[in-house]
Short mmCIF file of N, CA and C in Angstrom, two decimals:
data_model
loop_
_atom_site.label_atom_id
_atom_site.label_comp_id
_atom_site.label_asym_id
_atom_site.label_seq_id
_atom_site.Cartn_x
_atom_site.Cartn_y
_atom_site.Cartn_z
N MET Q 1 0.83 -1.20 0.00
CA MET Q 1 0.00 0.00 0.00
C MET Q 1 0.87 1.27 0.00
N ALA Q 2 1.93 1.25 0.85
CA ALA Q 2 2.82 2.40 0.93
C ALA Q 2 3.57 2.60 -0.38
N LEU Q 3 3.94 1.46 -1.03
CA LEU Q 3 4.65 1.54 -2.30
C LEU Q 3 3.77 2.17 -3.38
N THR Q 4 2.49 1.77 -3.39
CA THR Q 4 1.54 2.32 -4.37
C THR Q 4 1.35 3.82 -4.16
N SER Q 5 1.17 4.25 -2.91
CA SER Q 5 0.98 5.68 -2.63
C SER Q 5 2.25 6.46 -2.93
N SER Q 6 3.42 5.84 -2.71
CA SER Q 6 4.68 6.50 -3.03
C SER Q 6 4.82 6.70 -4.53
N ARG Q 7 4.48 5.68 -5.31
CA ARG Q 7 4.54 5.80 -6.77
C ARG Q 7 3.54 6.82 -7.28
N LEU Q 8 2.35 6.83 -6.69
CA LEU Q 8 1.34 7.81 -7.08
C LEU Q 8 1.83 9.22 -6.78
N GLY Q 9 2.44 9.40 -5.61
CA GLY Q 9 2.98 10.71 -5.24
C GLY Q 9 4.08 11.16 -6.19
N GLU Q 10 4.97 10.22 -6.57
CA GLU Q 10 6.04 10.55 -7.51
C GLU Q 10 5.47 10.93 -8.87
N THR Q 11 4.46 10.19 -9.33
CA THR Q 11 3.83 10.48 -10.62
C THR Q 11 3.18 11.85 -10.61
N LEU Q 12 2.46 12.16 -9.54
CA LEU Q 12 1.80 13.46 -9.45
C LEU Q 12 2.82 14.59 -9.38
N THR Q 13 3.92 14.36 -8.65
CA THR Q 13 4.97 15.39 -8.57
C THR Q 13 5.60 15.63 -9.93
N ARG Q 14 5.85 14.53 -10.66
CA ARG Q 14 6.44 14.66 -12.00
C ARG Q 14 5.50 15.41 -12.93
N LYS Q 15 4.21 15.09 -12.88
CA LYS Q 15 3.21 15.77 -13.73
C LYS Q 15 3.10 17.25 -13.36
N ALA Q 16 3.18 17.55 -12.07
CA ALA Q 16 3.06 18.94 -11.61
C ALA Q 16 4.23 19.79 -12.10
N ARG Q 17 5.37 19.15 -12.39
CA ARG Q 17 6.55 19.89 -12.84
C ARG Q 17 6.57 20.12 -14.35
N THR Q 18 5.65 19.53 -15.07
CA THR Q 18 5.59 19.75 -16.51
C THR Q 18 4.98 21.13 -16.78
N THR Q 19 5.12 21.59 -18.02
CA THR Q 19 4.53 22.89 -18.38
C THR Q 19 3.02 22.87 -18.15
N LEU Q 20 2.37 21.76 -18.52
CA LEU Q 20 0.92 21.64 -18.33
C LEU Q 20 0.57 21.71 -16.84
N GLY Q 21 1.34 21.01 -16.01
CA GLY Q 21 1.08 21.01 -14.57
C GLY Q 21 1.26 22.39 -13.95
N ILE Q 22 2.32 23.08 -14.38
CA ILE Q 22 2.57 24.44 -13.86
C ILE Q 22 1.45 25.37 -14.27
N ARG Q 23 1.02 25.30 -15.53
CA ARG Q 23 -0.07 26.15 -16.01
C ARG Q 23 -1.37 25.83 -15.26
N PHE Q 24 -1.63 24.52 -15.05
CA PHE Q 24 -2.85 24.13 -14.35
C PHE Q 24 -2.86 24.68 -12.94
N GLY Q 25 -1.72 24.61 -12.26
CA GLY Q 25 -1.62 25.14 -10.90
C GLY Q 25 -1.86 26.64 -10.86
N ARG Q 26 -1.24 27.36 -11.82
CA ARG Q 26 -1.42 28.81 -11.86
C ARG Q 26 -2.87 29.17 -12.21
N PHE Q 27 -3.47 28.40 -13.14
CA PHE Q 27 -4.87 28.67 -13.50
C PHE Q 27 -5.80 28.35 -12.33
N ALA Q 28 -5.44 27.34 -11.55
CA ALA Q 28 -6.25 27.01 -10.36
C ALA Q 28 -6.27 28.19 -9.40
N VAL Q 29 -5.12 28.86 -9.23
CA VAL Q 29 -5.06 30.06 -8.37
C VAL Q 29 -5.98 31.14 -8.95
N ALA Q 30 -5.91 31.33 -10.29
CA ALA Q 30 -6.76 32.33 -10.94
C ALA Q 30 -8.24 31.98 -10.77
N ALA Q 31 -8.57 30.70 -10.97
CA ALA Q 31 -9.97 30.28 -10.88
C ALA Q 31 -10.50 30.39 -9.45
N ILE Q 32 -9.68 30.01 -8.48
CA ILE Q 32 -10.11 30.11 -7.07
C ILE Q 32 -10.33 31.57 -6.69
N SER Q 33 -9.43 32.44 -7.14
CA SER Q 33 -9.58 33.88 -6.84
C SER Q 33 -10.86 34.43 -7.47
N ALA Q 34 -11.11 34.05 -8.73
CA ALA Q 34 -12.33 34.50 -9.41
C ALA Q 34 -13.57 33.92 -8.72
N PHE Q 35 -13.48 32.65 -8.31
CA PHE Q 35 -14.59 31.98 -7.64
C PHE Q 35 -14.93 32.68 -6.33
N VAL Q 36 -13.91 32.97 -5.54
CA VAL Q 36 -14.14 33.66 -4.25
C VAL Q 36 -14.78 35.03 -4.51
N THR Q 37 -14.27 35.73 -5.53
CA THR Q 37 -14.83 37.05 -5.86
C THR Q 37 -16.31 36.94 -6.21
N THR Q 38 -16.65 35.97 -7.08
CA THR Q 38 -18.06 35.84 -7.49
C THR Q 38 -18.95 35.43 -6.32
N GLU Q 39 -18.44 34.55 -5.46
CA GLU Q 39 -19.26 34.11 -4.32
C GLU Q 39 -19.52 35.26 -3.35
N VAL Q 40 -18.50 36.06 -3.09
CA VAL Q 40 -18.67 37.20 -2.18
C VAL Q 40 -19.67 38.20 -2.77
N VAL Q 41 -19.48 38.52 -4.06
CA VAL Q 41 -20.38 39.48 -4.71
C VAL Q 41 -21.80 38.93 -4.79
N LEU Q 42 -21.93 37.62 -5.12
CA LEU Q 42 -23.26 37.02 -5.18
C LEU Q 42 -23.95 37.05 -3.81
N THR Q 43 -23.19 36.76 -2.77
CA THR Q 43 -23.76 36.77 -1.41
C THR Q 43 -24.28 38.17 -1.07
N ILE Q 44 -23.53 39.19 -1.44
CA ILE Q 44 -23.95 40.58 -1.18
C ILE Q 44 -25.19 40.92 -2.02
N CYS Q 45 -25.18 40.50 -3.30
CA CYS Q 45 -26.31 40.83 -4.20
C CYS Q 45 -27.58 40.07 -3.82
N ALA Q 46 -27.44 38.77 -3.46
CA ALA Q 46 -28.62 37.97 -3.12
C ALA Q 46 -29.11 38.23 -1.71
N GLY Q 47 -28.18 38.62 -0.82
CA GLY Q 47 -28.55 38.86 0.57
C GLY Q 47 -28.94 40.30 0.85
N PRO Q 48 -28.00 41.14 1.30
CA PRO Q 48 -28.33 42.51 1.71
C PRO Q 48 -28.96 43.36 0.61
N LEU Q 49 -28.48 43.22 -0.64
CA LEU Q 49 -29.03 44.06 -1.72
C LEU Q 49 -30.36 43.52 -2.27
N ALA Q 50 -30.64 42.24 -2.02
CA ALA Q 50 -31.90 41.59 -2.46
C ALA Q 50 -32.18 41.82 -3.95
N LEU Q 51 -31.15 41.63 -4.79
CA LEU Q 51 -31.32 41.79 -6.23
C LEU Q 51 -31.97 40.54 -6.82
N SER Q 52 -32.52 40.68 -8.03
CA SER Q 52 -33.11 39.53 -8.71
C SER Q 52 -32.02 38.54 -9.10
N ALA Q 53 -32.42 37.32 -9.47
CA ALA Q 53 -31.46 36.28 -9.86
C ALA Q 53 -30.61 36.74 -11.03
N THR Q 54 -31.22 37.41 -12.02
CA THR Q 54 -30.50 37.84 -13.21
C THR Q 54 -29.42 38.86 -12.85
N TRP Q 55 -29.80 39.91 -12.11
CA TRP Q 55 -28.82 40.94 -11.78
C TRP Q 55 -27.75 40.42 -10.84
N ALA Q 56 -28.12 39.62 -9.87
CA ALA Q 56 -27.15 39.06 -8.92
C ALA Q 56 -26.12 38.20 -9.66
N SER Q 57 -26.61 37.37 -10.57
CA SER Q 57 -25.74 36.49 -11.32
C SER Q 57 -24.82 37.27 -12.26
N LEU Q 58 -25.37 38.26 -12.96
CA LEU Q 58 -24.57 39.05 -13.90
C LEU Q 58 -23.47 39.85 -13.20
N ILE Q 59 -23.82 40.50 -12.11
CA ILE Q 59 -22.83 41.31 -11.39
C ILE Q 59 -21.75 40.41 -10.79
N ALA Q 60 -22.16 39.27 -10.22
CA ALA Q 60 -21.19 38.34 -9.64
C ALA Q 60 -20.28 37.77 -10.73
N TRP Q 61 -20.86 37.40 -11.87
CA TRP Q 61 -20.07 36.86 -12.97
C TRP Q 61 -19.06 37.88 -13.48
N PHE Q 62 -19.52 39.12 -13.71
CA PHE Q 62 -18.63 40.14 -14.26
C PHE Q 62 -17.46 40.42 -13.32
N SER Q 63 -17.74 40.47 -12.02
CA SER Q 63 -16.67 40.70 -11.04
C SER Q 63 -15.64 39.58 -11.11
N GLY Q 64 -16.11 38.34 -11.14
CA GLY Q 64 -15.20 37.19 -11.22
C GLY Q 64 -14.46 37.12 -12.54
N ALA Q 65 -15.15 37.50 -13.64
CA ALA Q 65 -14.53 37.45 -14.97
C ALA Q 65 -13.37 38.45 -15.08
N LEU Q 66 -13.51 39.61 -14.48
CA LEU Q 66 -12.41 40.58 -14.48
C LEU Q 66 -11.18 40.02 -13.77
N VAL Q 67 -11.41 39.43 -12.59
CA VAL Q 67 -10.32 38.82 -11.84
C VAL Q 67 -9.70 37.68 -12.65
N SER Q 68 -10.56 36.85 -13.25
CA SER Q 68 -10.10 35.72 -14.04
C SER Q 68 -9.27 36.16 -15.24
N TYR Q 69 -9.68 37.23 -15.90
CA TYR Q 69 -8.96 37.71 -17.08
C TYR Q 69 -7.54 38.15 -16.73
N VAL Q 70 -7.44 38.94 -15.68
CA VAL Q 70 -6.11 39.44 -15.26
C VAL Q 70 -5.22 38.29 -14.83
N LEU Q 71 -5.74 37.38 -14.00
CA LEU Q 71 -4.93 36.29 -13.48
C LEU Q 71 -4.67 35.20 -14.52
N SER Q 72 -5.56 35.04 -15.51
CA SER Q 72 -5.30 34.07 -16.57
C SER Q 72 -4.14 34.52 -17.44
N ARG Q 73 -4.03 35.81 -17.68
CA ARG Q 73 -2.87 36.34 -18.42
C ARG Q 73 -1.60 36.07 -17.64
N TRP Q 74 -1.67 36.23 -16.31
CA TRP Q 74 -0.52 35.92 -15.46
C TRP Q 74 -0.19 34.43 -15.53
N ALA Q 75 -1.21 33.57 -15.51
CA ALA Q 75 -0.99 32.12 -15.51
C ALA Q 75 -0.25 31.66 -16.75
N TRP Q 76 -0.52 32.30 -17.88
CA TRP Q 76 0.14 31.92 -19.14
C TRP Q 76 1.26 32.90 -19.51
N LYS Q 77 1.70 33.69 -18.53
CA LYS Q 77 2.82 34.62 -18.69
C LYS Q 77 2.64 35.55 -19.89
N ARG Q 78 1.44 36.05 -20.06
CA ARG Q 78 1.19 37.02 -21.13
C ARG Q 78 1.50 38.41 -20.61
N LYS Q 79 2.34 39.13 -21.33
CA LYS Q 79 2.72 40.48 -20.91
C LYS Q 79 2.43 41.45 -22.03
N GLY Q 80 2.39 42.72 -21.68
CA GLY Q 80 2.14 43.74 -22.68
C GLY Q 80 0.67 43.89 -22.99
N ARG Q 81 0.43 44.64 -24.06
CA ARG Q 81 -0.95 44.91 -24.44
C ARG Q 81 -1.58 43.68 -25.09
N PRO Q 82 -2.76 43.25 -24.60
CA PRO Q 82 -3.39 42.05 -25.19
C PRO Q 82 -3.95 42.33 -26.57
N SER Q 83 -3.93 41.30 -27.42
CA SER Q 83 -4.51 41.40 -28.76
C SER Q 83 -6.03 41.31 -28.64
N LEU Q 84 -6.73 42.27 -29.22
CA LEU Q 84 -8.19 42.30 -29.12
C LEU Q 84 -8.82 41.07 -29.76
N LEU Q 85 -8.38 40.72 -30.98
CA LEU Q 85 -9.01 39.62 -31.72
C LEU Q 85 -8.50 38.25 -31.30
N LYS Q 86 -7.23 38.15 -30.91
CA LYS Q 86 -6.65 36.84 -30.59
C LYS Q 86 -6.78 36.45 -29.13
N GLU Q 87 -6.98 37.43 -28.26
CA GLU Q 87 -7.00 37.12 -26.83
C GLU Q 87 -8.22 37.65 -26.11
N THR Q 88 -8.43 38.97 -26.15
CA THR Q 88 -9.50 39.58 -25.36
C THR Q 88 -10.88 39.13 -25.80
N LEU Q 89 -11.16 39.20 -27.10
CA LEU Q 89 -12.49 38.82 -27.60
C LEU Q 89 -12.81 37.35 -27.34
N PRO Q 90 -11.90 36.40 -27.67
CA PRO Q 90 -12.20 34.99 -27.36
C PRO Q 90 -12.42 34.75 -25.87
N PHE Q 91 -11.64 35.43 -25.02
CA PHE Q 91 -11.82 35.26 -23.58
C PHE Q 91 -13.23 35.64 -23.16
N TRP Q 92 -13.70 36.80 -23.63
CA TRP Q 92 -15.02 37.27 -23.22
C TRP Q 92 -16.14 36.47 -23.88
N ILE Q 93 -15.89 35.87 -25.05
CA ILE Q 93 -16.90 34.97 -25.66
C ILE Q 93 -17.08 33.73 -24.78
N VAL Q 94 -15.94 33.15 -24.36
CA VAL Q 94 -16.01 31.99 -23.45
C VAL Q 94 -16.67 32.39 -22.14
N SER Q 95 -16.33 33.56 -21.64
CA SER Q 95 -16.93 34.05 -20.40
C SER Q 95 -18.43 34.25 -20.55
N ALA Q 96 -18.86 34.68 -21.73
CA ALA Q 96 -20.30 34.85 -21.98
C ALA Q 96 -21.01 33.51 -21.95
N MET Q 97 -20.36 32.46 -22.48
CA MET Q 97 -20.95 31.12 -22.40
C MET Q 97 -21.04 30.65 -20.95
N VAL Q 98 -19.99 30.99 -20.19
CA VAL Q 98 -19.99 30.62 -18.77
C VAL Q 98 -21.12 31.34 -18.04
N VAL Q 99 -21.33 32.62 -18.36
CA VAL Q 99 -22.37 33.37 -17.65
C VAL Q 99 -23.75 32.80 -17.94
N VAL Q 100 -23.96 32.25 -19.13
CA VAL Q 100 -25.25 31.62 -19.43
C VAL Q 100 -25.48 30.44 -18.49
N ILE Q 101 -24.44 29.62 -18.33
CA ILE Q 101 -24.54 28.47 -17.41
C ILE Q 101 -24.79 28.94 -15.99
N LEU Q 102 -24.04 29.97 -15.56
CA LEU Q 102 -24.18 30.47 -14.19
C LEU Q 102 -25.53 31.15 -13.96
N LEU Q 103 -26.02 31.83 -14.99
CA LEU Q 103 -27.33 32.47 -14.89
C LEU Q 103 -28.44 31.44 -14.73
N LEU Q 104 -28.37 30.38 -15.54
CA LEU Q 104 -29.36 29.30 -15.42
C LEU Q 104 -29.27 28.63 -14.05
N ALA Q 105 -28.05 28.43 -13.56
CA ALA Q 105 -27.87 27.82 -12.24
C ALA Q 105 -28.44 28.71 -11.14
N THR Q 106 -28.23 30.01 -11.25
CA THR Q 106 -28.74 30.94 -10.23
C THR Q 106 -30.26 31.00 -10.26
N LYS Q 107 -30.84 31.04 -11.47
CA LYS Q 107 -32.31 31.04 -11.56
C LYS Q 107 -32.89 29.77 -10.96
N PHE Q 108 -32.24 28.64 -11.28
CA PHE Q 108 -32.69 27.37 -10.70
C PHE Q 108 -32.59 27.43 -9.17
N ALA Q 109 -31.49 27.99 -8.65
CA ALA Q 109 -31.30 28.07 -7.20
C ALA Q 109 -32.36 28.96 -6.56
N TYR Q 110 -32.69 30.09 -7.18
CA TYR Q 110 -33.72 30.98 -6.64
C TYR Q 110 -35.07 30.27 -6.59
N HIS Q 111 -35.43 29.62 -7.71
CA HIS Q 111 -36.74 28.95 -7.77
C HIS Q 111 -36.80 27.75 -6.82
N SER Q 112 -35.75 26.94 -6.82
CA SER Q 112 -35.78 25.76 -5.96
C SER Q 112 -35.71 26.14 -4.48
N ALA Q 113 -35.07 27.27 -4.17
CA ALA Q 113 -35.05 27.73 -2.78
C ALA Q 113 -36.46 28.09 -2.31
N SER Q 114 -37.25 28.68 -3.21
CA SER Q 114 -38.63 28.99 -2.83
C SER Q 114 -39.47 27.72 -2.73
N TRP Q 115 -39.21 26.73 -3.59
CA TRP Q 115 -39.93 25.45 -3.49
C TRP Q 115 -39.62 24.76 -2.17
N LEU Q 116 -38.36 24.92 -1.72
CA LEU Q 116 -37.93 24.29 -0.47
C LEU Q 116 -38.25 25.14 0.76
N ASN Q 117 -38.92 26.29 0.53
CA ASN Q 117 -39.29 27.22 1.60
C ASN Q 117 -38.07 27.69 2.41
N LEU Q 118 -36.97 27.95 1.70
CA LEU Q 118 -35.77 28.47 2.37
C LEU Q 118 -35.85 29.98 2.44
N SER Q 119 -35.35 30.54 3.51
CA SER Q 119 -35.32 32.00 3.64
C SER Q 119 -34.10 32.41 4.46
N GLY Q 120 -33.81 33.71 4.39
CA GLY Q 120 -32.69 34.25 5.17
C GLY Q 120 -31.35 33.67 4.76
N ALA Q 121 -30.55 33.35 5.77
CA ALA Q 121 -29.19 32.85 5.53
C ALA Q 121 -29.21 31.50 4.82
N GLU Q 122 -30.20 30.65 5.13
CA GLU Q 122 -30.29 29.34 4.48
C GLU Q 122 -30.44 29.50 2.97
N ARG Q 123 -31.31 30.42 2.57
CA ARG Q 123 -31.55 30.67 1.14
C ARG Q 123 -30.29 31.17 0.45
N VAL Q 124 -29.60 32.12 1.08
CA VAL Q 124 -28.38 32.69 0.50
C VAL Q 124 -27.30 31.61 0.37
N LEU Q 125 -27.12 30.80 1.40
CA LEU Q 125 -26.12 29.73 1.35
C LEU Q 125 -26.47 28.68 0.29
N TYR Q 126 -27.75 28.39 0.15
CA TYR Q 126 -28.20 27.43 -0.88
C TYR Q 126 -27.91 27.97 -2.28
N VAL Q 127 -28.23 29.24 -2.51
CA VAL Q 127 -27.96 29.87 -3.82
C VAL Q 127 -26.45 29.86 -4.09
N ASP Q 128 -25.65 30.18 -3.06
CA ASP Q 128 -24.19 30.16 -3.21
C ASP Q 128 -23.70 28.76 -3.58
N ALA Q 129 -24.27 27.73 -2.94
CA ALA Q 129 -23.83 26.36 -3.19
C ALA Q 129 -24.14 25.92 -4.63
N VAL Q 130 -25.34 26.23 -5.11
CA VAL Q 130 -25.71 25.86 -6.48
C VAL Q 130 -24.85 26.61 -7.48
N TYR Q 131 -24.69 27.90 -7.26
CA TYR Q 131 -23.86 28.74 -8.14
C TYR Q 131 -22.41 28.25 -8.13
N GLY Q 132 -21.91 27.93 -6.95
CA GLY Q 132 -20.53 27.44 -6.82
C GLY Q 132 -20.31 26.12 -7.55
N THR Q 133 -21.28 25.23 -7.46
CA THR Q 133 -21.18 23.94 -8.17
C THR Q 133 -21.11 24.15 -9.67
N ALA Q 134 -21.95 25.04 -10.18
CA ALA Q 134 -21.93 25.34 -11.62
C ALA Q 134 -20.60 25.99 -12.02
N ASN Q 135 -20.08 26.85 -11.17
CA ASN Q 135 -18.82 27.53 -11.44
C ASN Q 135 -17.67 26.54 -11.49
N ILE Q 136 -17.64 25.61 -10.56
CA ILE Q 136 -16.59 24.58 -10.54
C ILE Q 136 -16.69 23.71 -11.79
N GLY Q 137 -17.92 23.45 -12.23
CA GLY Q 137 -18.11 22.63 -13.43
C GLY Q 137 -17.52 23.25 -14.69
N THR Q 138 -17.46 24.57 -14.73
CA THR Q 138 -16.89 25.23 -15.91
C THR Q 138 -15.37 25.37 -15.83
N PHE Q 139 -14.80 25.09 -14.68
CA PHE Q 139 -13.36 25.29 -14.48
C PHE Q 139 -12.51 24.50 -15.46
N LEU Q 140 -12.74 23.19 -15.54
CA LEU Q 140 -11.92 22.34 -16.40
C LEU Q 140 -12.09 22.70 -17.87
N LEU Q 141 -13.32 22.99 -18.27
CA LEU Q 141 -13.56 23.37 -19.67
C LEU Q 141 -12.83 24.66 -20.03
N ARG Q 142 -12.84 25.64 -19.13
CA ARG Q 142 -12.13 26.89 -19.37
C ARG Q 142 -10.62 26.66 -19.45
N PHE Q 143 -10.10 25.83 -18.55
CA PHE Q 143 -8.67 25.55 -18.58
C PHE Q 143 -8.25 24.93 -19.91
N LEU Q 144 -8.99 23.92 -20.36
CA LEU Q 144 -8.66 23.26 -21.62
C LEU Q 144 -8.69 24.25 -22.78
N PHE Q 145 -9.71 25.11 -22.80
CA PHE Q 145 -9.80 26.10 -23.88
C PHE Q 145 -8.63 27.08 -23.81
N PHE Q 146 -8.33 27.59 -22.63
CA PHE Q 146 -7.25 28.57 -22.49
C PHE Q 146 -5.90 27.95 -22.86
N HIS Q 147 -5.67 26.71 -22.39
CA HIS Q 147 -4.36 26.10 -22.59
C HIS Q 147 -4.13 25.66 -24.04
N TYR Q 148 -5.15 25.04 -24.63
CA TYR Q 148 -4.95 24.45 -25.96
C TYR Q 148 -5.40 25.35 -27.11
N VAL Q 149 -6.14 26.43 -26.81
CA VAL Q 149 -6.62 27.30 -27.89
C VAL Q 149 -6.15 28.73 -27.67
N LEU Q 150 -6.66 29.38 -26.64
CA LEU Q 150 -6.45 30.81 -26.47
C LEU Q 150 -4.98 31.19 -26.25
N PHE Q 151 -4.31 30.49 -25.34
CA PHE Q 151 -2.93 30.83 -25.03
C PHE Q 151 -1.95 29.76 -25.55
N ALA Q 152 -2.35 29.00 -26.54
CA ALA Q 152 -1.52 27.90 -27.05
C ALA Q 152 -0.18 28.39 -27.57
N ALA Q 153 -0.13 29.53 -28.21
CA ALA Q 153 1.12 30.06 -28.76
C ALA Q 153 2.13 30.33 -27.66
N SER Q 154 1.68 30.85 -26.51
CA SER Q 154 2.62 31.15 -25.43
C SER Q 154 3.11 29.87 -24.77
N VAL Q 155 2.30 28.79 -24.82
CA VAL Q 155 2.73 27.53 -24.24
C VAL Q 155 3.87 26.95 -25.06
N VAL Q 156 3.78 27.03 -26.40
CA VAL Q 156 4.81 26.48 -27.28
C VAL Q 156 6.11 27.26 -27.15
N LYS Q 157 6.03 28.58 -27.02
CA LYS Q 157 7.22 29.42 -26.99
C LYS Q 157 7.91 29.44 -25.63
N ASP Q 158 7.24 28.98 -24.59
CA ASP Q 158 7.82 29.06 -23.26
C ASP Q 158 9.05 28.18 -23.11
N PRO Q 159 10.09 28.66 -22.42
CA PRO Q 159 11.22 27.80 -22.09
C PRO Q 159 10.80 26.85 -20.98
N PRO Q 160 11.60 25.82 -20.71
CA PRO Q 160 11.23 24.89 -19.64
C PRO Q 160 11.05 25.64 -18.33
N GLY Q 161 10.17 25.13 -17.48
CA GLY Q 161 9.89 25.78 -16.20
C GLY Q 161 11.09 25.71 -15.27
N ALA Q 162 11.02 26.51 -14.24
CA ALA Q 162 12.12 26.57 -13.28
C ALA Q 162 12.33 25.21 -12.62
N ALA Q 163 11.23 24.50 -12.35
CA ALA Q 163 11.35 23.19 -11.71
C ALA Q 163 12.09 22.22 -12.62
N GLU Q 164 11.79 22.25 -13.92
CA GLU Q 164 12.45 21.35 -14.86
C GLU Q 164 13.93 21.69 -14.97
N GLU Q 165 14.27 23.00 -14.98
CA GLU Q 165 15.67 23.41 -15.05
C GLU Q 165 16.43 22.96 -13.82
N ALA Q 166 15.77 23.05 -12.66
CA ALA Q 166 16.42 22.63 -11.43
C ALA Q 166 16.73 21.13 -11.48
N LEU Q 167 15.79 20.34 -12.01
CA LEU Q 167 16.03 18.90 -12.12
C LEU Q 167 17.18 18.61 -13.09
N ALA Q 168 17.22 19.33 -14.21
CA ALA Q 168 18.27 19.11 -15.21
C ALA Q 168 19.63 19.48 -14.66
N SER Q 169 19.71 20.57 -13.89
CA SER Q 169 21.00 21.01 -13.37
C SER Q 169 21.45 20.16 -12.18
N ALA Q 170 20.55 19.40 -11.56
CA ALA Q 170 20.90 18.55 -10.42
C ALA Q 170 21.55 17.25 -10.88
N ASP Q 171 21.53 16.94 -12.17
CA ASP Q 171 22.12 15.71 -12.69
C ASP Q 171 23.64 15.85 -12.67
N PRO Q 172 24.36 15.05 -11.86
CA PRO Q 172 25.80 15.20 -11.77
C PRO Q 172 26.55 14.58 -12.94
N GLY Q 173 25.84 13.91 -13.84
CA GLY Q 173 26.51 13.27 -14.97
C GLY Q 173 26.96 11.87 -14.57
N PRO Q 174 28.00 11.33 -15.24
CA PRO Q 174 28.47 9.98 -14.91
C PRO Q 174 29.03 9.92 -13.49
N GLU Q 175 29.06 8.74 -12.95
CA GLU Q 175 29.62 8.54 -11.62
C GLU Q 175 31.10 8.92 -11.61
N PRO Q 176 31.62 9.43 -10.50
CA PRO Q 176 33.03 9.83 -10.45
C PRO Q 176 33.99 8.67 -10.75
N PHE Q 177 33.62 7.44 -10.29
CA PHE Q 177 34.48 6.29 -10.52
C PHE Q 177 34.49 5.91 -12.00
N ALA Q 178 33.35 6.09 -12.66
CA ALA Q 178 33.29 5.79 -14.09
C ALA Q 178 34.15 6.76 -14.86
N ARG Q 179 34.17 8.03 -14.43
CA ARG Q 179 34.99 9.03 -15.11
C ARG Q 179 36.47 8.75 -14.90
N ALA Q 180 36.84 8.21 -13.74
CA ALA Q 180 38.24 7.96 -13.45
C ALA Q 180 38.83 6.88 -14.35
N THR Q 181 37.98 5.96 -14.82
CA THR Q 181 38.49 4.86 -15.65
C THR Q 181 38.32 5.11 -17.13
N GLU Q 182 37.77 6.27 -17.51
CA GLU Q 182 37.61 6.57 -18.92
C GLU Q 182 38.98 6.84 -19.54
N PRO Q 183 39.19 6.43 -20.82
CA PRO Q 183 40.49 6.67 -21.46
C PRO Q 183 40.79 8.16 -21.51
N GLY Q 184 42.02 8.49 -21.21
CA GLY Q 184 42.44 9.88 -21.28
C GLY Q 184 42.14 10.66 -20.02
N SER Q 185 41.53 10.01 -19.00
CA SER Q 185 41.22 10.74 -17.78
C SER Q 185 42.47 10.91 -16.95
N PRO Q 186 42.58 11.93 -16.08
CA PRO Q 186 43.78 12.17 -15.29
C PRO Q 186 44.17 10.99 -14.43
N ALA Q 187 43.19 10.28 -13.86
CA ALA Q 187 43.49 9.14 -13.00
C ALA Q 187 44.21 8.06 -13.78
N GLU Q 188 43.76 7.80 -15.01
CA GLU Q 188 44.38 6.75 -15.83
C GLU Q 188 45.79 7.15 -16.24
N ASP Q 189 45.99 8.44 -16.55
CA ASP Q 189 47.31 8.92 -16.93
C ASP Q 189 48.31 8.72 -15.79
N ASP Q 190 47.87 8.97 -14.54
CA ASP Q 190 48.73 8.78 -13.38
C ASP Q 190 49.14 7.32 -13.25
N GLU Q 191 48.16 6.39 -13.46
CA GLU Q 191 48.45 4.96 -13.36
C GLU Q 191 49.47 4.57 -14.42
N ASP Q 192 49.34 5.09 -15.66
CA ASP Q 192 50.28 4.76 -16.74
C ASP Q 192 51.69 5.21 -16.38
N GLU Q 193 51.81 6.41 -15.76
CA GLU Q 193 53.12 6.90 -15.38
C GLU Q 193 53.77 6.03 -14.31
N GLU Q 194 52.92 5.55 -13.33
CA GLU Q 194 53.44 4.68 -12.29
C GLU Q 194 53.96 3.38 -12.87
N ASP Q 195 53.19 2.78 -13.84
CA ASP Q 195 53.64 1.53 -14.48
C ASP Q 195 54.95 1.75 -15.24
N PHE Q 196 55.11 2.87 -15.86
CA PHE Q 196 56.31 3.16 -16.65
C PHE Q 196 57.53 3.28 -15.76
N GLU Q 197 57.32 3.93 -14.56
CA GLU Q 197 58.43 4.10 -13.63
C GLU Q 197 58.90 2.76 -13.09
N ARG Q 198 57.98 1.80 -12.90
CA ARG Q 198 58.33 0.49 -12.40
C ARG Q 198 59.10 -0.24 -13.47
#
C-alpha cells in the first residue's frame, strides 16, 4: 500500500513539474480567486441588496470574470498589451458562455429555494452552493480552452519551467568512478606513469 501511494505521489509530482502542470496550478489560483470574488459578490447581491437572480448572477459573474482575465494572463505569462481579436475577444466569448450556465444555475437556485421554503441565511447559502457547483463545473472546460486554444502560442514558446531546469542542473553526470576509468582521464594517466616508472 505504501509503495503504491509512493509511486502515485512521484507520478503526481512529475506531472506537476511539466509545463501543463505548472499552467494548471497557476490557473487554479486564478480560478479560485475568481470563484471567491463571485461568491462574495453574489452573497452581497442575493442577501443585503436583495437583487433579482439575473442581476445578482450578472454582477457576480462580471466581477469574477475581471479577476479571471487578469490572473489568466498571469498564468500563461502574457505580458504587454493584449490582442483584441486573438485574446481579449475569445476570452469574453467563453466568459459569456460561462455566464449563461451560471445564470441558469442561479435562476434554478432561486426557484428551488422557494420550493424548499428556504429564507434568510439558508436561502443565500443554498444559492451560493448551487452557483458554486456550476462555477466549478466550468473550471476544467475553461482551462482546456485557455491552454490548448487561447494561449496555445505562449505555451509552445515558453522555455522549460524553473522546476524542470532545477532537475536538469541537479544531474551530476556519470559517476566519479566511471569518469576515473575513462580513457584519457587524469586518474588513468597517473596509473600509466606509475607503471612506466616500475
